[in-house]
Short mmCIF file of C-alpha atoms in Angstrom, two decimals:
data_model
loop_
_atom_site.label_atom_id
_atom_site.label_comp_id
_atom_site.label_asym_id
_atom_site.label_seq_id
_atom_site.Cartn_x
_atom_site.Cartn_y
_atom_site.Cartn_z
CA UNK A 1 -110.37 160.50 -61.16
CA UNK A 2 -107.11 158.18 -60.57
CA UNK A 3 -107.71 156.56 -56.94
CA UNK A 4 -104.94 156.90 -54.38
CA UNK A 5 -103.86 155.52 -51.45
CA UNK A 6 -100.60 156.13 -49.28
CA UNK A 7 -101.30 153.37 -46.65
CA UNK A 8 -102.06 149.92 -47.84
CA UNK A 9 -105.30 148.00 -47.93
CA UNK A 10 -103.31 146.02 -45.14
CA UNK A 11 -103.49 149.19 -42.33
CA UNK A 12 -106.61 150.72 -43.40
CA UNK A 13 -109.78 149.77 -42.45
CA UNK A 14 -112.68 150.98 -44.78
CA UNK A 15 -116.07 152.09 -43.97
CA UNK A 16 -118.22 152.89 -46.54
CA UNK A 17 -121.24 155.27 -44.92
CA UNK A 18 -124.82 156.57 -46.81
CA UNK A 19 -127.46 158.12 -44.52
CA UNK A 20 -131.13 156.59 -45.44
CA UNK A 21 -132.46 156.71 -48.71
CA UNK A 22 -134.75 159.95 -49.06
CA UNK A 23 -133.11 162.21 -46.22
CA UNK A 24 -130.25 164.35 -46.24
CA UNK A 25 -130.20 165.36 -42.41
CA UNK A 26 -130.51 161.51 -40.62
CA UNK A 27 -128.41 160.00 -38.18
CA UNK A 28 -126.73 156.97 -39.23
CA UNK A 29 -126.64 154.61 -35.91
CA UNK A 30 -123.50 151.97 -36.09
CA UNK A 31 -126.13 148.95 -36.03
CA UNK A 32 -127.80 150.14 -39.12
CA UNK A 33 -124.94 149.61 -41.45
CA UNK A 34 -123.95 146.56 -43.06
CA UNK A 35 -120.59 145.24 -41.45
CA UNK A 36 -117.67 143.41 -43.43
CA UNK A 37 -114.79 142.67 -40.73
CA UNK A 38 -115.07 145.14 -38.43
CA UNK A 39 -117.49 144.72 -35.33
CA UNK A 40 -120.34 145.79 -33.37
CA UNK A 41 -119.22 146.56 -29.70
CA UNK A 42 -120.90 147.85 -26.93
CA UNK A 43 -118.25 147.91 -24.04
CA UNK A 44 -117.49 151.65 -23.72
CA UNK A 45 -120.58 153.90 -22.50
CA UNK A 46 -121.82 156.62 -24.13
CA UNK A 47 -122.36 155.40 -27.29
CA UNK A 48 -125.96 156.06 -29.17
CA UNK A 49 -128.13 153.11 -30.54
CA UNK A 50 -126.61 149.81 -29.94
CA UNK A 51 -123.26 149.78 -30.30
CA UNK A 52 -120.37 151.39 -32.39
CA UNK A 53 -117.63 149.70 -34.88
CA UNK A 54 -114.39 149.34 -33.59
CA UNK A 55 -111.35 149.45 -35.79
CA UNK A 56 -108.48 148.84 -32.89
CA UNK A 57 -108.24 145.10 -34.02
CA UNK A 58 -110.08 144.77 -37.37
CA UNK A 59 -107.91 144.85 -40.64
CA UNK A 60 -109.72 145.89 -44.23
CA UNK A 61 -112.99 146.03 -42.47
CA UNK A 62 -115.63 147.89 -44.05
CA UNK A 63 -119.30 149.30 -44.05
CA UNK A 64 -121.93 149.59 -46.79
CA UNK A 65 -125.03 152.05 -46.42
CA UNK A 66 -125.64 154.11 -49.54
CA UNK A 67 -127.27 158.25 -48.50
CA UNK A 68 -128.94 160.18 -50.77
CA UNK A 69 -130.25 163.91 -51.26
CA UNK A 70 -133.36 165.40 -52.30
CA UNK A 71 -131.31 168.58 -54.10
CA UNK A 72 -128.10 169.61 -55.85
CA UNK A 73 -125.93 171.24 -53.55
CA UNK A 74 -122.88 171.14 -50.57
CA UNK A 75 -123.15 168.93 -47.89
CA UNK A 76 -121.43 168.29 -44.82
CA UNK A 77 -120.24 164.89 -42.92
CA UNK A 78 -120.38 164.71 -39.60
CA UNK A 79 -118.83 161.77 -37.07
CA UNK A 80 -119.77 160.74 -34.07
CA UNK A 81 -116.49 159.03 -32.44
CA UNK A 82 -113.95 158.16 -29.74
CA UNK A 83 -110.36 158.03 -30.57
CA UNK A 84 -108.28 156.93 -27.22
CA UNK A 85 -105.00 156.79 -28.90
CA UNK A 86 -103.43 160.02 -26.80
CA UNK A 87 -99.77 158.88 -28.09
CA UNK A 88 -100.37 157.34 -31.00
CA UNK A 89 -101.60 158.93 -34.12
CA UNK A 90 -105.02 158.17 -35.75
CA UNK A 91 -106.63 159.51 -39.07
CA UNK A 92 -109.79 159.40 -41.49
CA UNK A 93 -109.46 159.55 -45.12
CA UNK A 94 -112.72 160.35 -46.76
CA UNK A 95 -113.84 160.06 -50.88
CA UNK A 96 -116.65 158.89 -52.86
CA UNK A 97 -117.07 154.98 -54.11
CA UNK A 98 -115.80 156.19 -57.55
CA UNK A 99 -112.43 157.30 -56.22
CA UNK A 100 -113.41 161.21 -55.94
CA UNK A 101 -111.30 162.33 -53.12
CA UNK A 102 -112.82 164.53 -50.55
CA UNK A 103 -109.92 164.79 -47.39
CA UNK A 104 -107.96 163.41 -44.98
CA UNK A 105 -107.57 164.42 -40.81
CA UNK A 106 -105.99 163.82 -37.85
CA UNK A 107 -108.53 162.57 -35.16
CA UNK A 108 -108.10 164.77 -31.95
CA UNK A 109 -107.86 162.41 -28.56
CA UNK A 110 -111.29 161.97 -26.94
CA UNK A 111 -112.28 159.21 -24.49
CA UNK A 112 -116.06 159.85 -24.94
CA UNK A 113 -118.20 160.28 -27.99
CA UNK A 114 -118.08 163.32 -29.20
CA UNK A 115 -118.62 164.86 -33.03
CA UNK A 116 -116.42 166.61 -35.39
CA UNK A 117 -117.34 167.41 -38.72
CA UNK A 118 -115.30 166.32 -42.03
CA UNK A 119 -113.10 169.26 -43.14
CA UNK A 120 -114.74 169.76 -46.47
CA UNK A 121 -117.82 170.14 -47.83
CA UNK A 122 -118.79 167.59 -50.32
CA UNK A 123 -120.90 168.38 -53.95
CA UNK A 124 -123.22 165.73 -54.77
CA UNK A 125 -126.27 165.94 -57.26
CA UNK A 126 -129.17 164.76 -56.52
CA UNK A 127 -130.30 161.25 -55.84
CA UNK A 128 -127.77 158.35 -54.29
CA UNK A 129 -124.43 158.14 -53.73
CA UNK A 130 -121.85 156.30 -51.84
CA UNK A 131 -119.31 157.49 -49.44
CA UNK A 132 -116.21 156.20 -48.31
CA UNK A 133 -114.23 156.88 -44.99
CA UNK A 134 -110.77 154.74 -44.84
CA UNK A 135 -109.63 154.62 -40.81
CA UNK A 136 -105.56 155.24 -41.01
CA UNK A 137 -104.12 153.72 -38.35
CA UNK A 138 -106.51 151.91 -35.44
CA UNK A 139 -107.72 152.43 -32.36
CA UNK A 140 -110.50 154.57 -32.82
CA UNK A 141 -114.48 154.03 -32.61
CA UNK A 142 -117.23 155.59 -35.20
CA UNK A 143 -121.04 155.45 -33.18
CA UNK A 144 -122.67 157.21 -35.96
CA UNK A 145 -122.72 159.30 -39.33
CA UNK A 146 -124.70 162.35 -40.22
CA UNK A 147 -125.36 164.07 -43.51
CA UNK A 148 -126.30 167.45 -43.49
CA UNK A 149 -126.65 170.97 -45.66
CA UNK A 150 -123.96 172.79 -45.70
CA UNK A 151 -124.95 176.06 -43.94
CA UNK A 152 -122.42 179.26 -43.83
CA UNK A 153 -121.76 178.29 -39.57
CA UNK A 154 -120.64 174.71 -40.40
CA UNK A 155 -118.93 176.00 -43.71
CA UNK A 156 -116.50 178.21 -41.52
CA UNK A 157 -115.99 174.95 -39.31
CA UNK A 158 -114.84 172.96 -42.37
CA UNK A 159 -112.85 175.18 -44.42
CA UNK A 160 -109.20 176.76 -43.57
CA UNK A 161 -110.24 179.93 -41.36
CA UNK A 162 -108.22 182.89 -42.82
CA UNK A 163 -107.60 183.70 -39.63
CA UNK A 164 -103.39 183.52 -38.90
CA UNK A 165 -101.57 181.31 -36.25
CA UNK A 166 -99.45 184.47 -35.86
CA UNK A 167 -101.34 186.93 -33.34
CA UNK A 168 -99.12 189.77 -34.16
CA UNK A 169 -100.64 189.64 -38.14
CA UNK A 170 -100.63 192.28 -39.77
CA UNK A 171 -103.19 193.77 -42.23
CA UNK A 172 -100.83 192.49 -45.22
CA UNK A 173 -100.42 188.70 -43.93
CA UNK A 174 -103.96 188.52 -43.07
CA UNK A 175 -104.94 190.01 -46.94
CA UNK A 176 -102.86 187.19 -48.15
CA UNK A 177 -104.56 184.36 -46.09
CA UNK A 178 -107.91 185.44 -46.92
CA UNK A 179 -106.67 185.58 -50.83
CA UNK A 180 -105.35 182.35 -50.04
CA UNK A 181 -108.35 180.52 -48.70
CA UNK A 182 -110.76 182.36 -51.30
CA UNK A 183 -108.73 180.60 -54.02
CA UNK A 184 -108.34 177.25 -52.74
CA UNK A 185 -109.82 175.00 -55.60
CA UNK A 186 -110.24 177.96 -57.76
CA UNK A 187 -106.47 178.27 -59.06
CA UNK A 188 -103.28 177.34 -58.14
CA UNK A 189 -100.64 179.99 -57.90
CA UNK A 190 -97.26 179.23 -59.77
CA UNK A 191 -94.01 179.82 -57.61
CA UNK A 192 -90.40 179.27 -58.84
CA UNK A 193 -87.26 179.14 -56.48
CA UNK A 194 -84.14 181.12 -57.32
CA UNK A 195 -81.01 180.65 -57.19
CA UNK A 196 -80.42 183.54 -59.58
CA UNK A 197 -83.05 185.98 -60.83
CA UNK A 198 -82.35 183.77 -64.61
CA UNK A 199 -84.61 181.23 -62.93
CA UNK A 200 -87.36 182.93 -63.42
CA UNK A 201 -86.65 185.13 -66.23
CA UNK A 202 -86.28 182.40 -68.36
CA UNK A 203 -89.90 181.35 -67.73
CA UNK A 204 -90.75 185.13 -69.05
CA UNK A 205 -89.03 184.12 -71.90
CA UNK A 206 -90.79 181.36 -72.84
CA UNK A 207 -94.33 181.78 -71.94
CA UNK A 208 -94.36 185.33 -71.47
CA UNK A 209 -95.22 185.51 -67.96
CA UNK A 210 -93.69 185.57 -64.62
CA UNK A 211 -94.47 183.35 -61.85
CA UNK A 212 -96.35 184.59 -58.91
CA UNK A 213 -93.93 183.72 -56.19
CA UNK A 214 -90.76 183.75 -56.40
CA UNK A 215 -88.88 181.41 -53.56
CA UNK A 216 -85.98 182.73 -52.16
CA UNK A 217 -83.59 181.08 -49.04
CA UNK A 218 -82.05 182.99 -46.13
CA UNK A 219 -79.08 179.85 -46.07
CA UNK A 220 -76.44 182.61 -46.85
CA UNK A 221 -77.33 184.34 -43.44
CA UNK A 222 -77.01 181.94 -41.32
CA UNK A 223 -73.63 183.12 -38.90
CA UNK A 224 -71.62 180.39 -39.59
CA UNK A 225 -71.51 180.87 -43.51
CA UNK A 226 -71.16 184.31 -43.50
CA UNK A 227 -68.16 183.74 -41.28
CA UNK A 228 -66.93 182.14 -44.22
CA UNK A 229 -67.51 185.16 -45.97
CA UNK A 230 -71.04 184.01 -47.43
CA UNK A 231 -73.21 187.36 -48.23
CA UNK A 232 -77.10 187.39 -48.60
CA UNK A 233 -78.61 189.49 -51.38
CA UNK A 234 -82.26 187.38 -51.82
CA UNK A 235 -84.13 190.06 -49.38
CA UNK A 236 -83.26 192.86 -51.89
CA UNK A 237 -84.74 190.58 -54.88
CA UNK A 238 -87.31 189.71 -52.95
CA UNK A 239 -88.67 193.45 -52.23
CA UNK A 240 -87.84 194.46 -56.22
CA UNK A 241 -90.24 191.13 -56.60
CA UNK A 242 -92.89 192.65 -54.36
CA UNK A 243 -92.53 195.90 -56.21
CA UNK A 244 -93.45 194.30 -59.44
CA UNK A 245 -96.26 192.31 -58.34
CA UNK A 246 -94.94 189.22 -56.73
CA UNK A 247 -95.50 187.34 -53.79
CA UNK A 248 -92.28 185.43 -51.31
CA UNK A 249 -91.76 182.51 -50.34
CA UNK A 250 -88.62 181.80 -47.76
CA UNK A 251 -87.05 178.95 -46.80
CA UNK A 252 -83.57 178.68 -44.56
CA UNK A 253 -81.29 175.96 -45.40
CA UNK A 254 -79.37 176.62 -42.04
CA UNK A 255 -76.05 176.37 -42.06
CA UNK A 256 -75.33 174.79 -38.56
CA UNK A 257 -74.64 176.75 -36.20
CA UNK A 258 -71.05 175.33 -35.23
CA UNK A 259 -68.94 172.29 -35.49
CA UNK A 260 -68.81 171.84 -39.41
CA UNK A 261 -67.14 169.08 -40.84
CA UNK A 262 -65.38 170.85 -43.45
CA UNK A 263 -63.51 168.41 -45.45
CA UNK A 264 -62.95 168.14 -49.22
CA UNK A 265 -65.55 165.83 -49.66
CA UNK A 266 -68.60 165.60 -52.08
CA UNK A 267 -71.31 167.80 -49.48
CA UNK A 268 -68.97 167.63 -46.34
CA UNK A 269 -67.72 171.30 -47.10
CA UNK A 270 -68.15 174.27 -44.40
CA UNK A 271 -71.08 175.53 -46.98
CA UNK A 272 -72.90 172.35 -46.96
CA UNK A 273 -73.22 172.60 -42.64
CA UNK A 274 -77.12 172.41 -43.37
CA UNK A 275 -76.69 168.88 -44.32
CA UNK A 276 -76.89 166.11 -40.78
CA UNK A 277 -73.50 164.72 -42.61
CA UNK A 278 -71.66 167.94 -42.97
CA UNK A 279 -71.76 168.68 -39.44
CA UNK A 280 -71.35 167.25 -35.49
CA UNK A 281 -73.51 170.31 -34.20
CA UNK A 282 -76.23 168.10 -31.23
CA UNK A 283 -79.01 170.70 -31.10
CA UNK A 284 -80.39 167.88 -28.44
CA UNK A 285 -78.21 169.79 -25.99
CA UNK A 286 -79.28 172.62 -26.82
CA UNK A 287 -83.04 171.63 -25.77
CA UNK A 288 -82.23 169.95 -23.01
CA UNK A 289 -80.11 173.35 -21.53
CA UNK A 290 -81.42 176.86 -22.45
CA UNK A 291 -78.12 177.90 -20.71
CA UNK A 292 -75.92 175.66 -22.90
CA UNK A 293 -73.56 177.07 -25.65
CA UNK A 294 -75.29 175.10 -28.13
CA UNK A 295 -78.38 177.27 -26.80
CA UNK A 296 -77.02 180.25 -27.38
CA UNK A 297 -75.80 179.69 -30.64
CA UNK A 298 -79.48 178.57 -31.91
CA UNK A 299 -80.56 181.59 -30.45
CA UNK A 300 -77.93 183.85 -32.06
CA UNK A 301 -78.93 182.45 -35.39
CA UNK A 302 -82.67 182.83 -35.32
CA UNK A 303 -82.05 186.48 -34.41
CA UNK A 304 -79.52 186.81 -37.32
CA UNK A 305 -82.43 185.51 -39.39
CA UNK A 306 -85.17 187.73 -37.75
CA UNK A 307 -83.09 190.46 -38.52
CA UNK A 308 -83.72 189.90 -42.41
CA UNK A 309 -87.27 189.08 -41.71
CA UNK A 310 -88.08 192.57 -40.07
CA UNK A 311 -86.43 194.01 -43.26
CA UNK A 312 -88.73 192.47 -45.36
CA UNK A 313 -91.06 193.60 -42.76
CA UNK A 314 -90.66 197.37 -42.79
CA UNK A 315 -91.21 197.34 -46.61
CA UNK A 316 -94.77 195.35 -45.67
CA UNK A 317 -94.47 192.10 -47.01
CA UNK A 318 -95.71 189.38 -46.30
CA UNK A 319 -93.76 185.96 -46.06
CA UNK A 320 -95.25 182.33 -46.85
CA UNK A 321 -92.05 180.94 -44.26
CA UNK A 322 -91.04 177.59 -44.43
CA UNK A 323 -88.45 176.86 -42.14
CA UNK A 324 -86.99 173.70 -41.36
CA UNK A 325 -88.02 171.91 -44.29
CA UNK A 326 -88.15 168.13 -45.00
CA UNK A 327 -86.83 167.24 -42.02
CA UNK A 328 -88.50 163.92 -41.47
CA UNK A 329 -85.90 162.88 -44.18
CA UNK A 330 -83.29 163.09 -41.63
CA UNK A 331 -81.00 164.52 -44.19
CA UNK A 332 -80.87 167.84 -42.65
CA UNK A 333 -79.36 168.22 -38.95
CA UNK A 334 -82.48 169.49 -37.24
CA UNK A 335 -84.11 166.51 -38.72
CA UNK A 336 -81.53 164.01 -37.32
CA UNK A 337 -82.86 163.80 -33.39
CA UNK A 338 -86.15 162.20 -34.46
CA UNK A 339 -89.91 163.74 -34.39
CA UNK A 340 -90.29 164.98 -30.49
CA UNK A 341 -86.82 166.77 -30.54
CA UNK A 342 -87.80 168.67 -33.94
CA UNK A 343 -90.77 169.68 -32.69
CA UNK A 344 -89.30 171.05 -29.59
CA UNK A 345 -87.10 172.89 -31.96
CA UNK A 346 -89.88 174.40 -34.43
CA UNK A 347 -91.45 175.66 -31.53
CA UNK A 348 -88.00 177.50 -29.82
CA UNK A 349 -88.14 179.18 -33.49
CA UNK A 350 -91.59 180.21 -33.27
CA UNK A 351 -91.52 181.19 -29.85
CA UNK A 352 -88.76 183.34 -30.22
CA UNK A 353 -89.69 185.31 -33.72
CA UNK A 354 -93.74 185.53 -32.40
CA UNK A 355 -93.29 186.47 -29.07
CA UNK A 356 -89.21 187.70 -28.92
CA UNK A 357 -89.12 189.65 -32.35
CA UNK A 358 -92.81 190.11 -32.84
CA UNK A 359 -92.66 189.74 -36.31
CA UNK A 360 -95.81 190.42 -37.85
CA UNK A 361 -95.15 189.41 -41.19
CA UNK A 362 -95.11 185.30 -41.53
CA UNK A 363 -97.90 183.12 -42.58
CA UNK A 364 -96.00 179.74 -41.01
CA UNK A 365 -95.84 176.45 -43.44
CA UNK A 366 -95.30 173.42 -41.77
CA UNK A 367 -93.07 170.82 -44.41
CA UNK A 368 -91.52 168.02 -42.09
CA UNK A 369 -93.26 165.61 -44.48
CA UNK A 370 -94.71 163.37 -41.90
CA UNK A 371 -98.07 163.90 -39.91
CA UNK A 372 -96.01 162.53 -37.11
CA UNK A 373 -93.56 165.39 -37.26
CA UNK A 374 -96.42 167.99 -36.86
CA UNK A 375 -95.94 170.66 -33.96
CA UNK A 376 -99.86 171.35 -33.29
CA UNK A 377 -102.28 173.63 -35.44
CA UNK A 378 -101.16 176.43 -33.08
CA UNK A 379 -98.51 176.63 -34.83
CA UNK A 380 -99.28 176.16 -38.39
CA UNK A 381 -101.06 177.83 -40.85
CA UNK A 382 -100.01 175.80 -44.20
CA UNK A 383 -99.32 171.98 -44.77
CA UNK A 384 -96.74 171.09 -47.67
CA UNK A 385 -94.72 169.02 -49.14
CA UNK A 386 -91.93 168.44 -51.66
CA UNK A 387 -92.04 166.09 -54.51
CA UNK A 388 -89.69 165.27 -57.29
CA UNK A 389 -91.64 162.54 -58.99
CA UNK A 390 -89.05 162.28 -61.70
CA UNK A 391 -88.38 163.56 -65.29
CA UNK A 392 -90.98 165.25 -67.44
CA UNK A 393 -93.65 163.53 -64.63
CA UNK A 394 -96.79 165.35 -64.32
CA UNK A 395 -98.88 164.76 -61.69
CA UNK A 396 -101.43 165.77 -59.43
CA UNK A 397 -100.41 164.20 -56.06
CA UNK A 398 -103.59 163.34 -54.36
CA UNK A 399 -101.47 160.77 -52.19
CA UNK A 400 -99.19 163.73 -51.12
CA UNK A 401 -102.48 165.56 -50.38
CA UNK A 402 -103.58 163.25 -48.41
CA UNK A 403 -100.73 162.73 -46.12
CA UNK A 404 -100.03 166.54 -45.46
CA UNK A 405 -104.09 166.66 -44.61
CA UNK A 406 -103.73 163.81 -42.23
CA UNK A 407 -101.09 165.63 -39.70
CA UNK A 408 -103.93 168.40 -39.05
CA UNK A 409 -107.16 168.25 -36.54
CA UNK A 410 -108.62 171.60 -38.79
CA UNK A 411 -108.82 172.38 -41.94
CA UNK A 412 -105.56 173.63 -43.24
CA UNK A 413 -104.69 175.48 -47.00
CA UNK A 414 -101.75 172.62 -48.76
CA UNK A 415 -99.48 173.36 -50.86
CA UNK A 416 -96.39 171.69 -52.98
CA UNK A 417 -93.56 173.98 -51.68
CA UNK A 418 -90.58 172.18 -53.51
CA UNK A 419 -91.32 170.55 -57.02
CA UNK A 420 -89.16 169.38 -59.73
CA UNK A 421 -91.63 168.68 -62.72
CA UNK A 422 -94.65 171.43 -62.70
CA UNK A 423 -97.82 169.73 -61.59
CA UNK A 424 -100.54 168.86 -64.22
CA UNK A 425 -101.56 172.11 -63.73
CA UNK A 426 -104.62 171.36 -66.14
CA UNK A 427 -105.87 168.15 -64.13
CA UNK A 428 -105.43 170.14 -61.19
CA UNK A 429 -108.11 172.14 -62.57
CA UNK A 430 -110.67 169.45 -63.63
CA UNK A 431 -110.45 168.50 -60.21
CA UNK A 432 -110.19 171.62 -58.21
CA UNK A 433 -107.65 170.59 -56.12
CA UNK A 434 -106.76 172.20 -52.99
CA UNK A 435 -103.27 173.11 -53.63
CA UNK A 436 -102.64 176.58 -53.17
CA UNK A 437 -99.29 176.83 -54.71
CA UNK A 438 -96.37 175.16 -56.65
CA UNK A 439 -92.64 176.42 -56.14
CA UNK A 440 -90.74 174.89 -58.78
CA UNK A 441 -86.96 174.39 -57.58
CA UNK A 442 -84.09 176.58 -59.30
CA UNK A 443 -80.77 175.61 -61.30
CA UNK A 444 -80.95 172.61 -63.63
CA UNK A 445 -85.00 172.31 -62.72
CA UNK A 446 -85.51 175.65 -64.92
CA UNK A 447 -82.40 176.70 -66.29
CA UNK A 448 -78.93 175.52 -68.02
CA UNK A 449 -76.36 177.83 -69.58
CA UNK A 450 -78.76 181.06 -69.43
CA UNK A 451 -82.07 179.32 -71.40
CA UNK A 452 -84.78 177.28 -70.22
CA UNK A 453 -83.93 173.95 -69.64
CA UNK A 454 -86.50 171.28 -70.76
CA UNK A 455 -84.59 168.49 -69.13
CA UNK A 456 -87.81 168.10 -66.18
CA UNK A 457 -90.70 170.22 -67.74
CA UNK A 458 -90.49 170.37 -71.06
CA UNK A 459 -91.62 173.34 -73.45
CA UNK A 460 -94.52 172.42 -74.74
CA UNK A 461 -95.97 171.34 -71.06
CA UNK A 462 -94.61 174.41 -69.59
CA UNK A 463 -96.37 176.63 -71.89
CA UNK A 464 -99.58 174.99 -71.64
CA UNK A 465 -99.50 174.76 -67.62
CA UNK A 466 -98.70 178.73 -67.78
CA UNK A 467 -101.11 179.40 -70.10
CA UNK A 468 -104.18 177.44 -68.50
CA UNK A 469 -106.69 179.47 -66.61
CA UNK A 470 -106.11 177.06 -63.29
CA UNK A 471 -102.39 178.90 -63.17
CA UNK A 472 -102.23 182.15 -61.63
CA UNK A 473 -99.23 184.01 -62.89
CA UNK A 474 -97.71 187.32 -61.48
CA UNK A 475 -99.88 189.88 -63.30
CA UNK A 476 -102.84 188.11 -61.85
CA UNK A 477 -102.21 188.42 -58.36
CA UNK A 478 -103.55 191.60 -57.12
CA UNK A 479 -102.91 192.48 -53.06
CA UNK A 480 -101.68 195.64 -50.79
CA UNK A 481 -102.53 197.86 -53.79
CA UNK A 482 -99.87 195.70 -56.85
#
């Protein structure tokens, strides 16, 4: 497997962890590894042993203790650690010597030792083997290391629960997490965004199949297009879609709520208002005054949305939403205040369509692209992100993987919401990777003059990624009775 790292060697320190030869279930004390730039301290309390390594000033330091196991089977890594770094933002990567990536995750603040357990389980055969834990970002202290069985209590603790963030829920949504989670590393479910229903008909065409999900965008409901005469017709598709099979996902380019720029301009017209150039809209005053008329107008347009959402909600279906999208980019205007000020504003929006609305019907995927954009795991039940490697470039985006799986304290299900190439849907499978889904983007991605268009997945790939038994088409999803 192809190795990957997102951070340089430079801000990572690596550890490299075994438990003692012989035993599967033994504590790994701190002084009983082998050291390489890191250190042995013993000024905070509550450590076990003799000490514990500290990574707060250490660069590219690393550990060496080989573990093996008497059996085939899953195991579990446990950590014994202190992470004081309340406002900063600390993370563990964890793979094999040989590159094998297991996961990444956010460290939750704690000023004493205290354990959490790696959020996967690993497979190892028999005998010795090697294990790697990178520390992104410093300031956080590893006491000890244990290596245990995987039994079905810790397997719930290190696996995405398929329980939603939503407590409203209903049966449907909480079908399609458990589907969801049962198929994570099993198959990856194919998704294509529309712009017209051709997007994905031409796929039919060519491989014979449909795509599972079919990606739709509420940007044509947002108030301030349709008062440019804008009219939204995607949550009609999207309930023929269901009909046949299909499964949604939704995204809202939103059109700012006031003060376009509308000028004749390359993306400066009234119809490009979701873009942070387009418009003058300052949703910071909006946060900092609920009785504010930029308030009130963020509030008028999440309820214009909601209203499309409860459609789609009286005909039961369930909705993989993923609003505010990419906005660590800073291309999009709710993306242009910085981190802490989008946050605040994911969480007005969930707020108000969880405990306002009480929609029912949302399974809520988090895409700012940046662990230090995420809102809490209260509030999220998917990780994603959006890649466009390029032309006719297949890959399998372990780094991407890896940085969505570091904004998260649990387990979480990842996906790749916005592609341009397909993935290599057949490495995906070698590996079992953890992406749930793919949602390749519409127009010249897919399509060109009413045929497919081979200009970023051509044919050939496309018909072998559809036809691979990783891919899970339309016809193979089977939920709420399709």
């Amino acid at each position: 497997m192809k190795k990957f790292f997102l951070f340089s060697l430079a801000a990572a320190s690596i550890l490299f962890i075994t438990a003692c030869s012989g035993s599967a279930d033994k504590l790994v004390e701190a002084e009983k590894m082998e050291l390489h730039g890191a250190k042995l301290l013993t000024e905070n309390p509550g450590f076990t042993g003799k000490g514990y390594v500290s990574f707060a000033s250490h660069i590219n330091g690393y550990i060496e203790v080989p573990f093996s196991v008497k059996e085939d089977g899953q195991y579990a890594v446990m950590l014994n650690f202190a992470n004081t770094t309340k406002d900063d933002w600390s993370a563990v990567r964890v793979e094999f010597d040989d590159g094998k990536y297991l996961c990444s995750q956010r460290l939750p603040y704690s000023e004493d030792f205290s354990s959490i357990y790696v959020n996967a389980p690993m497979e190892v055969e028999k005998g010795k083997h090697t294990l790697k834990i990178i520390a992104i970002n410093r300031g956080w202290m590893l006491d000890s290391v244990k290596v245990s069985p995987v039994t079905p209590e810790i397997l719930a603790k290190i696996t995405p629960s398929v329980e939603p963030v939503s407590k409203n829920a209903s049966p449907a949504v909480k079908e399609l997490m458990q589907y969801l989670v049962s198929m994570r590393g099993k198959g990856i479910i194919s998704g294509q965004q529309i712009s017209t229903m051709l997007d994905v008909d031409v796929i039919n065409e060519a491989t014979g199949k449909y795509p599972a999900i079919l990606g739709i965008d509420m940007i044509d409901y947002s108030p301030s297009r349709v008062e440019h005469g804008a009219r939204g017709n995607v949550v009609r598709k999207a309930k023929v879609w269901v009909k046949n099979g299909g499964l949604i996902t939704c995204a809202w380019h939103w059109n700012a709520p006031a003060q376009l720029v509308d000028e004749d301009r390359p993306e400066m017209h009234w119809y490009d208002g979701f873009r942070t150039k387009a418009t003058k809209f300052d949703f910071t005053k909006a946060l900092k005054d609920h009785n504010s008329e930029e308030y009130q107008l963020i509030i008028r347009d999440i309820d214009a949305i909601a209203v499309q959402l409860k459609s789609l909600q009286d005909s039961n279906i369930p909705i993989l939403w993923r609003p505010l999208h990419e906005a660590s980019g800073g291309w999009f205007w709710w993306g242009s205040k910085g981190a802490s000020n989008y946050i605040e504003l994911y969480k007005i929006l969930f707020d108000r369509l969880e405990n306002y609305h009480k929609l029912n019907n949302l399974i809520w995927v988090w895409n700012a692209q940046n662990p230090e954009w995420y809102p809490g795991d209260e509030y999220v039940d998917v990780v994603s992100y959006d890649t466009y490697p390029g032309k006719r470039v297949y890959g399998t985006f372990h780094d991407y993987l890896q940085l969505v799986q570091t904004a998260s304290t649990l387990p979480k299900l990842c996906a790749l919401s916005e592609n341009g190439p397909l993935p290599d849907v057949v490495k995906l499978g070698q590996e079992k990777s953890p992406w749930s889904w793919f949602c390749t983007w519409c127009g010249e991605f897919v399509e060109q003059g009413g045929s497919y268009s081979e200009e970023y997945t051509d044919l050939a790939s496309l018909k072998t990624f559809y036809n691979d038994e990783y891919l899970i088409t339309r016809d193979e999803i089977n939920l709420g009775g399709n």
